Amino acid sequence: RDVFDATKPLFCLVVGKVPAPGCVRGRFWNCSQGRIWKSAVMGKAKLGGSSDREKMDKCKVEKAILPWHEETYLGRGVFQNEWLTDHGWACTDLSQKPRPFKSNPTQSEIEKGWGRINDAILKHQKPKVLFFVYKAVLDWLLNKVYKLTGVKSKYGLNDHWNESIRNEYFAGAHVFVFPMPGTGWAKNRQSKKPFCDPDVEMSKLHEIRKQWDESLNSSK
């Protein structure tokens, strides 16, 4: 099921691919990949390296986009989805049917899933950010759902797009692809240079969060 609360302001909607079998029963993203992106938005200094909890605890405060919460990070025991929704976050997957690791949804599941996300969340809540854990999911939407073969995505904030793309296809949200360690952001095979600087891209996300918080506070 989705981690979503329509009664609360929505800063960021995390869009995954399919839930892993261990992520059911309310414990969302309680896998190693989930802990990687959660540690990044909770203020971990670097995206790579050790996930040692003591080291995490020392560097969690600066530039956190989601306040630190150990149970939410670990995804163990009593998992508190309210920590996400109370701070403006929601989570969903294109397909809600659990699948083994590296198993992809079908074309039909992609189209139906994105339709559900659009109808249930995007049209009503209009999140400030769409946070794609996997670049492939965003590329499926661009190429298979919207047939936008000329629009290229990138890791980090897709701020190179014309604003009309965001407005027409993504409810005006900023579109962010998480630079997961081990994926293609790390090295351009031709130029041997990184596709993106993860720290710079996460700083952009932090700045958007700061502006969103200021807007909320000024409207109270």
PDB file of C-alpha atoms in Angstrom:
ATOM      1  CA  ARG A   1       0.000   0.000   0.000  1.00  0.00           C
ATOM      2  CA  ASP A   2       1.028   3.611  -0.438  1.00  0.00           C
ATOM      3  CA  VAL A   3       2.557   5.590   2.409  1.00  0.00           C
ATOM      4  CA  PHE A   4       0.482   8.729   1.963  1.00  0.00           C
ATOM      5  CA  ASP A   5      -1.722  11.055   4.004  1.00  0.00           C
ATOM      6  CA  ALA A   6      -4.008  13.342   2.004  1.00  0.00           C
ATOM      7  CA  THR A   7      -4.638  15.543   5.053  1.00  0.00           C
ATOM      8  CA  LYS A   8      -1.002  16.694   5.262  1.00  0.00           C
ATOM      9  CA  PRO A   9       1.080  18.975   2.984  1.00  0.00           C
ATOM     10  CA  LEU A  10       3.184  16.981   0.541  1.00  0.00           C
ATOM     11  CA  PHE A  11       6.766  18.012  -0.159  1.00  0.00           C
ATOM     12  CA  CYS A  12       8.143  14.874  -1.797  1.00  0.00           C
ATOM     13  CA  LEU A  13       6.615  11.780  -3.362  1.00  0.00           C
ATOM     14  CA  VAL A  14       9.076   8.880  -3.595  1.00  0.00           C
ATOM     15  CA  VAL A  15       8.310   6.710  -6.627  1.00  0.00           C
ATOM     16  CA  GLY A  16       9.781   3.222  -6.695  1.00  0.00           C
ATOM     17  CA  LYS A  17       9.440   0.300  -9.060  1.00  0.00           C
ATOM     18  CA  VAL A  18       7.892  -2.617  -7.197  1.00  0.00           C
ATOM     19  CA  PRO A  19       7.880  -3.469  -3.487  1.00  0.00           C
ATOM     20  CA  ALA A  20      10.321  -6.138  -2.407  1.00  0.00           C
ATOM     21  CA  PRO A  21       8.663  -9.097  -0.638  1.00  0.00           C
ATOM     22  CA  GLY A  22      10.168  -7.967   2.689  1.00  0.00           C
ATOM     23  CA  CYS A  23       8.727  -4.460   2.402  1.00  0.00           C
ATOM     24  CA  VAL A  24       5.102  -5.419   2.933  1.00  0.00           C
ATOM     25  CA  ARG A  25       2.960  -5.049   6.069  1.00  0.00           C
ATOM     26  CA  GLY A  26       3.596  -1.348   6.406  1.00  0.00           C
ATOM     27  CA  ARG A  27       7.396  -1.466   6.541  1.00  0.00           C
ATOM     28  CA  PHE A  28       8.241   0.526   3.440  1.00  0.00           C
ATOM     29  CA  TRP A  29      11.743   0.407   1.940  1.00  0.00           C
ATOM     30  CA  ASN A  30      13.173  -1.660   4.798  1.00  0.00           C
ATOM     31  CA  CYS A  31      15.837  -3.038   2.444  1.00  0.00           C
ATOM     32  CA  SER A  32      19.466  -2.080   1.854  1.00  0.00           C
ATOM     33  CA  GLN A  33      18.600   0.193  -1.083  1.00  0.00           C
ATOM     34  CA  GLY A  34      15.918   1.877   0.999  1.00  0.00           C
ATOM     35  CA  ARG A  35      18.427   2.588   3.744  1.00  0.00           C
ATOM     36  CA  ILE A  36      20.805   4.127   1.195  1.00  0.00           C
ATOM     37  CA  TRP A  37      18.378   6.768  -0.062  1.00  0.00           C
ATOM     38  CA  LYS A  38      16.900   7.359   3.396  1.00  0.00           C
ATOM     39  CA  SER A  39      20.363   7.916   4.868  1.00  0.00           C
ATOM     40  CA  ALA A  40      21.069  10.470   2.127  1.00  0.00           C
ATOM     41  CA  VAL A  41      17.927  12.534   2.690  1.00  0.00           C
ATOM     42  CA  MET A  42      18.345  12.285   6.466  1.00  0.00           C
ATOM     43  CA  GLY A  43      21.692  14.047   6.257  1.00  0.00           C
ATOM     44  CA  LYS A  44      24.365  11.423   5.739  1.00  0.00           C
ATOM     45  CA  ALA A  45      27.560  13.220   4.676  1.00  0.00           C
ATOM     46  CA  LYS A  46      28.367  10.978   1.701  1.00  0.00           C
ATOM     47  CA  LEU A  47      26.237   8.694  -0.439  1.00  0.00           C
ATOM     48  CA  GLY A  48      28.881   5.981  -0.556  1.00  0.00           C
ATOM     49  CA  GLY A  49      30.901   4.372   2.198  1.00  0.00           C
ATOM     50  CA  SER A  50      29.951   2.862   5.506  1.00  0.00           C
ATOM     51  CA  SER A  51      26.393   2.831   6.797  1.00  0.00           C
ATOM     52  CA  ASP A  52      27.643   2.387  10.354  1.00  0.00           C
ATOM     53  CA  ARG A  53      24.953   3.754  12.676  1.00  0.00           C
ATOM     54  CA  GLU A  54      27.358   5.629  14.956  1.00  0.00           C
ATOM     55  CA  LYS A  55      28.951   7.451  12.031  1.00  0.00           C
ATOM     56  CA  MET A  56      25.493   8.179  10.648  1.00  0.00           C
ATOM     57  CA  ASP A  57      24.454   9.678  13.961  1.00  0.00           C
ATOM     58  CA  LYS A  58      27.332  12.181  13.956  1.00  0.00           C
ATOM     59  CA  CYS A  59      26.584  13.690  10.546  1.00  0.00           C
ATOM     60  CA  LYS A  60      22.813  13.398  10.334  1.00  0.00           C
ATOM     61  CA  VAL A  61      21.855  16.990  11.141  1.00  0.00           C
ATOM     62  CA  GLU A  62      23.481  19.173   8.514  1.00  0.00           C
ATOM     63  CA  LYS A  63      21.378  19.626   5.383  1.00  0.00           C
ATOM     64  CA  ALA A  64      18.882  16.948   6.339  1.00  0.00           C
ATOM     65  CA  ILE A  65      15.865  16.962   4.026  1.00  0.00           C
ATOM     66  CA  LEU A  66      14.034  14.550   6.321  1.00  0.00           C
ATOM     67  CA  PRO A  67      14.768  14.656  10.085  1.00  0.00           C
ATOM     68  CA  TRP A  68      16.630  11.657  11.459  1.00  0.00           C
ATOM     69  CA  HIS A  69      14.513   8.820  12.815  1.00  0.00           C
ATOM     70  CA  GLU A  70      16.202   5.513  13.549  1.00  0.00           C
ATOM     71  CA  GLU A  71      13.157   3.251  13.120  1.00  0.00           C
ATOM     72  CA  THR A  72      12.324   4.848   9.778  1.00  0.00           C
ATOM     73  CA  TYR A  73      15.923   4.508   8.607  1.00  0.00           C
ATOM     74  CA  LEU A  74      16.300   0.882   9.650  1.00  0.00           C
ATOM     75  CA  GLY A  75      12.782  -0.188   8.721  1.00  0.00           C
ATOM     76  CA  ARG A  76      12.717  -2.700  11.561  1.00  0.00           C
ATOM     77  CA  GLY A  77      10.347  -3.395  14.392  1.00  0.00           C
ATOM     78  CA  VAL A  78       7.457  -0.962  14.668  1.00  0.00           C
ATOM     79  CA  PHE A  79       7.860   1.050  11.486  1.00  0.00           C
ATOM     80  CA  GLN A  80       6.401   4.534  11.802  1.00  0.00           C
ATOM     81  CA  ASN A  81       5.153   5.675   8.422  1.00  0.00           C
ATOM     82  CA  GLU A  82       3.845   8.780  10.188  1.00  0.00           C
ATOM     83  CA  TRP A  83       7.412  10.052  10.463  1.00  0.00           C
ATOM     84  CA  LEU A  84       7.463  10.330   6.690  1.00  0.00           C
ATOM     85  CA  THR A  85       3.992  11.826   6.242  1.00  0.00           C
ATOM     86  CA  ASP A  86       4.367  14.234   9.191  1.00  0.00           C
ATOM     87  CA  HIS A  87       7.395  15.749   7.445  1.00  0.00           C
ATOM     88  CA  GLY A  88       5.851  16.016   4.000  1.00  0.00           C
ATOM     89  CA  TRP A  89       6.938  12.723   2.459  1.00  0.00           C
ATOM     90  CA  ALA A  90       4.961   9.973   0.744  1.00  0.00           C
ATOM     91  CA  CYS A  91       6.043   6.702  -0.906  1.00  0.00           C
ATOM     92  CA  THR A  92       4.566   4.611  -3.675  1.00  0.00           C
ATOM     93  CA  ASP A  93       5.542   2.093  -6.355  1.00  0.00           C
ATOM     94  CA  LEU A  94       4.496   1.761  -9.977  1.00  0.00           C
ATOM     95  CA  SER A  95       3.279  -1.741  -9.199  1.00  0.00           C
ATOM     96  CA  GLN A  96       1.985  -2.660  -5.752  1.00  0.00           C
ATOM     97  CA  LYS A  97       2.605  -6.371  -6.318  1.00  0.00           C
ATOM     98  CA  PRO A  98       5.777  -7.524  -4.499  1.00  0.00           C
ATOM     99  CA  ARG A  99       8.435  -8.965  -6.788  1.00  0.00           C
ATOM    100  CA  PRO A 100      11.935 -10.401  -6.298  1.00  0.00           C
ATOM    101  CA  PHE A 101      14.954  -8.127  -6.714  1.00  0.00           C
ATOM    102  CA  LYS A 102      15.637  -7.094 -10.365  1.00  0.00           C
ATOM    103  CA  SER A 103      12.129  -8.128 -11.425  1.00  0.00           C
ATOM    104  CA  ASN A 104      10.414  -5.420 -13.483  1.00  0.00           C
ATOM    105  CA  PRO A 105       6.710  -4.631 -13.911  1.00  0.00           C
ATOM    106  CA  THR A 106       5.043  -5.214 -17.268  1.00  0.00           C
ATOM    107  CA  GLN A 107       4.106  -2.421 -19.685  1.00  0.00           C
ATOM    108  CA  SER A 108       0.493  -2.748 -18.569  1.00  0.00           C
ATOM    109  CA  GLU A 109       1.486  -2.519 -14.893  1.00  0.00           C
ATOM    110  CA  ILE A 110       3.594   0.583 -15.608  1.00  0.00           C
ATOM    111  CA  GLU A 111       0.706   2.365 -17.340  1.00  0.00           C
ATOM    112  CA  LYS A 112      -1.889   1.358 -14.757  1.00  0.00           C
ATOM    113  CA  GLY A 113       0.441   2.191 -11.885  1.00  0.00           C
ATOM    114  CA  TRP A 114       1.270   5.664 -13.141  1.00  0.00           C
ATOM    115  CA  GLY A 115      -2.427   6.282 -13.800  1.00  0.00           C
ATOM    116  CA  ARG A 116      -3.186   5.327 -10.200  1.00  0.00           C
ATOM    117  CA  ILE A 117      -0.442   7.605  -8.862  1.00  0.00           C
ATOM    118  CA  ASN A 118      -1.687  10.475 -11.010  1.00  0.00           C
ATOM    119  CA  ASP A 119      -5.315  10.077  -9.963  1.00  0.00           C
ATOM    120  CA  ALA A 120      -4.738   9.315  -6.287  1.00  0.00           C
ATOM    121  CA  ILE A 121      -1.890  11.699  -5.464  1.00  0.00           C
ATOM    122  CA  LEU A 122      -0.503  14.049  -8.128  1.00  0.00           C
ATOM    123  CA  LYS A 123      -3.763  15.673  -9.230  1.00  0.00           C
ATOM    124  CA  HIS A 124      -4.826  16.424  -5.654  1.00  0.00           C
ATOM    125  CA  GLN A 125      -1.681  17.019  -3.604  1.00  0.00           C
ATOM    126  CA  LYS A 126       0.793  18.355  -6.198  1.00  0.00           C
ATOM    127  CA  PRO A 127       4.070  17.456  -4.458  1.00  0.00           C
ATOM    128  CA  LYS A 128       6.961  19.877  -4.737  1.00  0.00           C
ATOM    129  CA  VAL A 129       9.319  17.046  -5.718  1.00  0.00           C
ATOM    130  CA  LEU A 130       8.965  13.685  -7.455  1.00  0.00           C
ATOM    131  CA  PHE A 131      11.812  11.539  -6.146  1.00  0.00           C
ATOM    132  CA  PHE A 132      12.589   8.551  -8.378  1.00  0.00           C
ATOM    133  CA  VAL A 133      14.732   5.940  -6.657  1.00  0.00           C
ATOM    134  CA  TYR A 134      15.593   4.373 -10.027  1.00  0.00           C
ATOM    135  CA  LYS A 135      16.300   6.278 -13.239  1.00  0.00           C
ATOM    136  CA  ALA A 136      14.763   3.414 -15.230  1.00  0.00           C
ATOM    137  CA  VAL A 137      11.338   4.169 -13.736  1.00  0.00           C
ATOM    138  CA  LEU A 138      11.433   7.782 -14.934  1.00  0.00           C
ATOM    139  CA  ASP A 139      12.675   6.643 -18.359  1.00  0.00           C
ATOM    140  CA  TRP A 140       9.763   4.196 -18.599  1.00  0.00           C
ATOM    141  CA  LEU A 141       7.348   7.068 -18.033  1.00  0.00           C
ATOM    142  CA  LEU A 142       9.052   9.342 -20.554  1.00  0.00           C
ATOM    143  CA  ASN A 143       9.454   6.694 -23.258  1.00  0.00           C
ATOM    144  CA  LYS A 144       6.699   4.114 -22.726  1.00  0.00           C
ATOM    145  CA  VAL A 145       3.860   6.139 -21.210  1.00  0.00           C
ATOM    146  CA  TYR A 146       4.290   9.630 -22.668  1.00  0.00           C
ATOM    147  CA  LYS A 147       6.303   8.662 -25.781  1.00  0.00           C
ATOM    148  CA  LEU A 148       8.717  11.556 -25.132  1.00  0.00           C
ATOM    149  CA  THR A 149      11.690   9.872 -26.756  1.00  0.00           C
ATOM    150  CA  GLY A 150      13.467  13.202 -27.281  1.00  0.00           C
ATOM    151  CA  VAL A 151      13.399  14.113 -23.582  1.00  0.00           C
ATOM    152  CA  LYS A 152      16.438  12.815 -21.731  1.00  0.00           C
ATOM    153  CA  SER A 153      16.566  12.307 -17.982  1.00  0.00           C
ATOM    154  CA  LYS A 154      19.606  12.575 -15.753  1.00  0.00           C
ATOM    155  CA  TYR A 155      20.629  11.666 -12.230  1.00  0.00           C
ATOM    156  CA  GLY A 156      19.910  14.330  -9.662  1.00  0.00           C
ATOM    157  CA  LEU A 157      17.572  17.237 -10.380  1.00  0.00           C
ATOM    158  CA  ASN A 158      16.284  17.341 -13.939  1.00  0.00           C
ATOM    159  CA  ASP A 159      16.580  21.103 -14.078  1.00  0.00           C
ATOM    160  CA  HIS A 160      17.633  21.032 -17.738  1.00  0.00           C
ATOM    161  CA  TRP A 161      14.050  20.379 -18.854  1.00  0.00           C
ATOM    162  CA  ASN A 162      11.705  23.004 -20.172  1.00  0.00           C
ATOM    163  CA  GLU A 163       9.269  23.899 -17.400  1.00  0.00           C
ATOM    164  CA  SER A 164       6.353  22.916 -19.655  1.00  0.00           C
ATOM    165  CA  ILE A 165       7.415  19.239 -19.365  1.00  0.00           C
ATOM    166  CA  ARG A 166       7.147  19.372 -15.582  1.00  0.00           C
ATOM    167  CA  ASN A 167       3.821  21.178 -15.726  1.00  0.00           C
ATOM    168  CA  GLU A 168       2.183  18.972 -18.334  1.00  0.00           C
ATOM    169  CA  TYR A 169       3.391  15.538 -17.289  1.00  0.00           C
ATOM    170  CA  PHE A 170       4.455  15.777 -13.630  1.00  0.00           C
ATOM    171  CA  ALA A 171       1.973  18.206 -12.047  1.00  0.00           C
ATOM    172  CA  GLY A 172       4.594  20.965 -11.907  1.00  0.00           C
ATOM    173  CA  ALA A 173       6.870  19.023  -9.564  1.00  0.00           C
ATOM    174  CA  HIS A 174      10.649  19.138  -9.626  1.00  0.00           C
ATOM    175  CA  VAL A 175      11.815  15.740 -10.891  1.00  0.00           C
ATOM    176  CA  PHE A 176      14.741  14.187  -9.043  1.00  0.00           C
ATOM    177  CA  VAL A 177      16.504  10.875  -9.723  1.00  0.00           C
ATOM    178  CA  PHE A 178      18.422   9.537  -6.753  1.00  0.00           C
ATOM    179  CA  PRO A 179      22.086   8.791  -7.639  1.00  0.00           C
ATOM    180  CA  MET A 180      22.132   5.324  -6.128  1.00  0.00           C
ATOM    181  CA  PRO A 181      25.687   4.019  -5.572  1.00  0.00           C
ATOM    182  CA  GLY A 182      26.597   1.434  -8.181  1.00  0.00           C
ATOM    183  CA  THR A 183      24.328   2.840 -10.892  1.00  0.00           C
ATOM    184  CA  GLY A 184      25.197   4.712 -14.063  1.00  0.00           C
ATOM    185  CA  TRP A 185      25.686   8.144 -12.507  1.00  0.00           C
ATOM    186  CA  ALA A 186      29.162   7.191 -11.344  1.00  0.00           C
ATOM    187  CA  LYS A 187      31.015   7.188 -14.653  1.00  0.00           C
ATOM    188  CA  ASN A 188      30.418   8.256 -18.228  1.00  0.00           C
ATOM    189  CA  ARG A 189      32.156   5.489 -20.186  1.00  0.00           C
ATOM    190  CA  GLN A 190      33.190   7.835 -22.990  1.00  0.00           C
ATOM    191  CA  SER A 191      34.443  10.880 -21.095  1.00  0.00           C
ATOM    192  CA  LYS A 192      35.373   8.995 -17.891  1.00  0.00           C
ATOM    193  CA  LYS A 193      33.728  11.822 -15.927  1.00  0.00           C
ATOM    194  CA  PRO A 194      30.825  11.472 -13.474  1.00  0.00           C
ATOM    195  CA  PHE A 195      27.355  12.103 -14.849  1.00  0.00           C
ATOM    196  CA  CYS A 196      26.579  14.144 -11.758  1.00  0.00           C
ATOM    197  CA  ASP A 197      27.984  15.226  -8.423  1.00  0.00           C
ATOM    198  CA  PRO A 198      25.722  13.601  -5.793  1.00  0.00           C
ATOM    199  CA  ASP A 199      26.565  16.173  -3.128  1.00  0.00           C
ATOM    200  CA  VAL A 200      25.672  19.055  -5.454  1.00  0.00           C
ATOM    201  CA  GLU A 201      22.420  17.408  -6.501  1.00  0.00           C
ATOM    202  CA  MET A 202      21.389  16.664  -2.905  1.00  0.00           C
ATOM    203  CA  SER A 203      22.177  20.292  -2.026  1.00  0.00           C
ATOM    204  CA  LYS A 204      19.729  21.389  -4.722  1.00  0.00           C
ATOM    205  CA  LEU A 205      17.082  19.190  -3.133  1.00  0.00           C
ATOM    206  CA  HIS A 206      17.867  20.669   0.272  1.00  0.00           C
ATOM    207  CA  GLU A 207      17.395  24.193  -1.104  1.00  0.00           C
ATOM    208  CA  ILE A 208      13.991  23.270  -2.555  1.00  0.00           C
ATOM    209  CA  ARG A 209      13.026  21.868   0.858  1.00  0.00           C
ATOM    210  CA  LYS A 210      14.147  25.079   2.548  1.00  0.00           C
ATOM    211  CA  GLN A 211      11.985  27.165   0.186  1.00  0.00           C
ATOM    212  CA  TRP A 212       9.015  24.848   0.745  1.00  0.00           C
ATOM    213  CA  ASP A 213       9.341  25.141   4.535  1.00  0.00           C
ATOM    214  CA  GLU A 214       9.524  28.927   4.297  1.00  0.00           C
ATOM    215  CA  SER A 215       6.409  28.985   2.133  1.00  0.00           C
ATOM    216  CA  LEU A 216       4.520  26.813   4.626  1.00  0.00           C
ATOM    217  CA  ASN A 217       5.566  28.967   7.566  1.00  0.00           C
ATOM    218  CA  SER A 218       4.576  32.208   5.819  1.00  0.00           C
ATOM    219  CA  SER A 219       1.099  30.862   5.051  1.00  0.00           C
ATOM    220  CA  LYS A 220       0.340  30.022   8.702  1.00  0.00           C
TER     221      LYS A 220
END
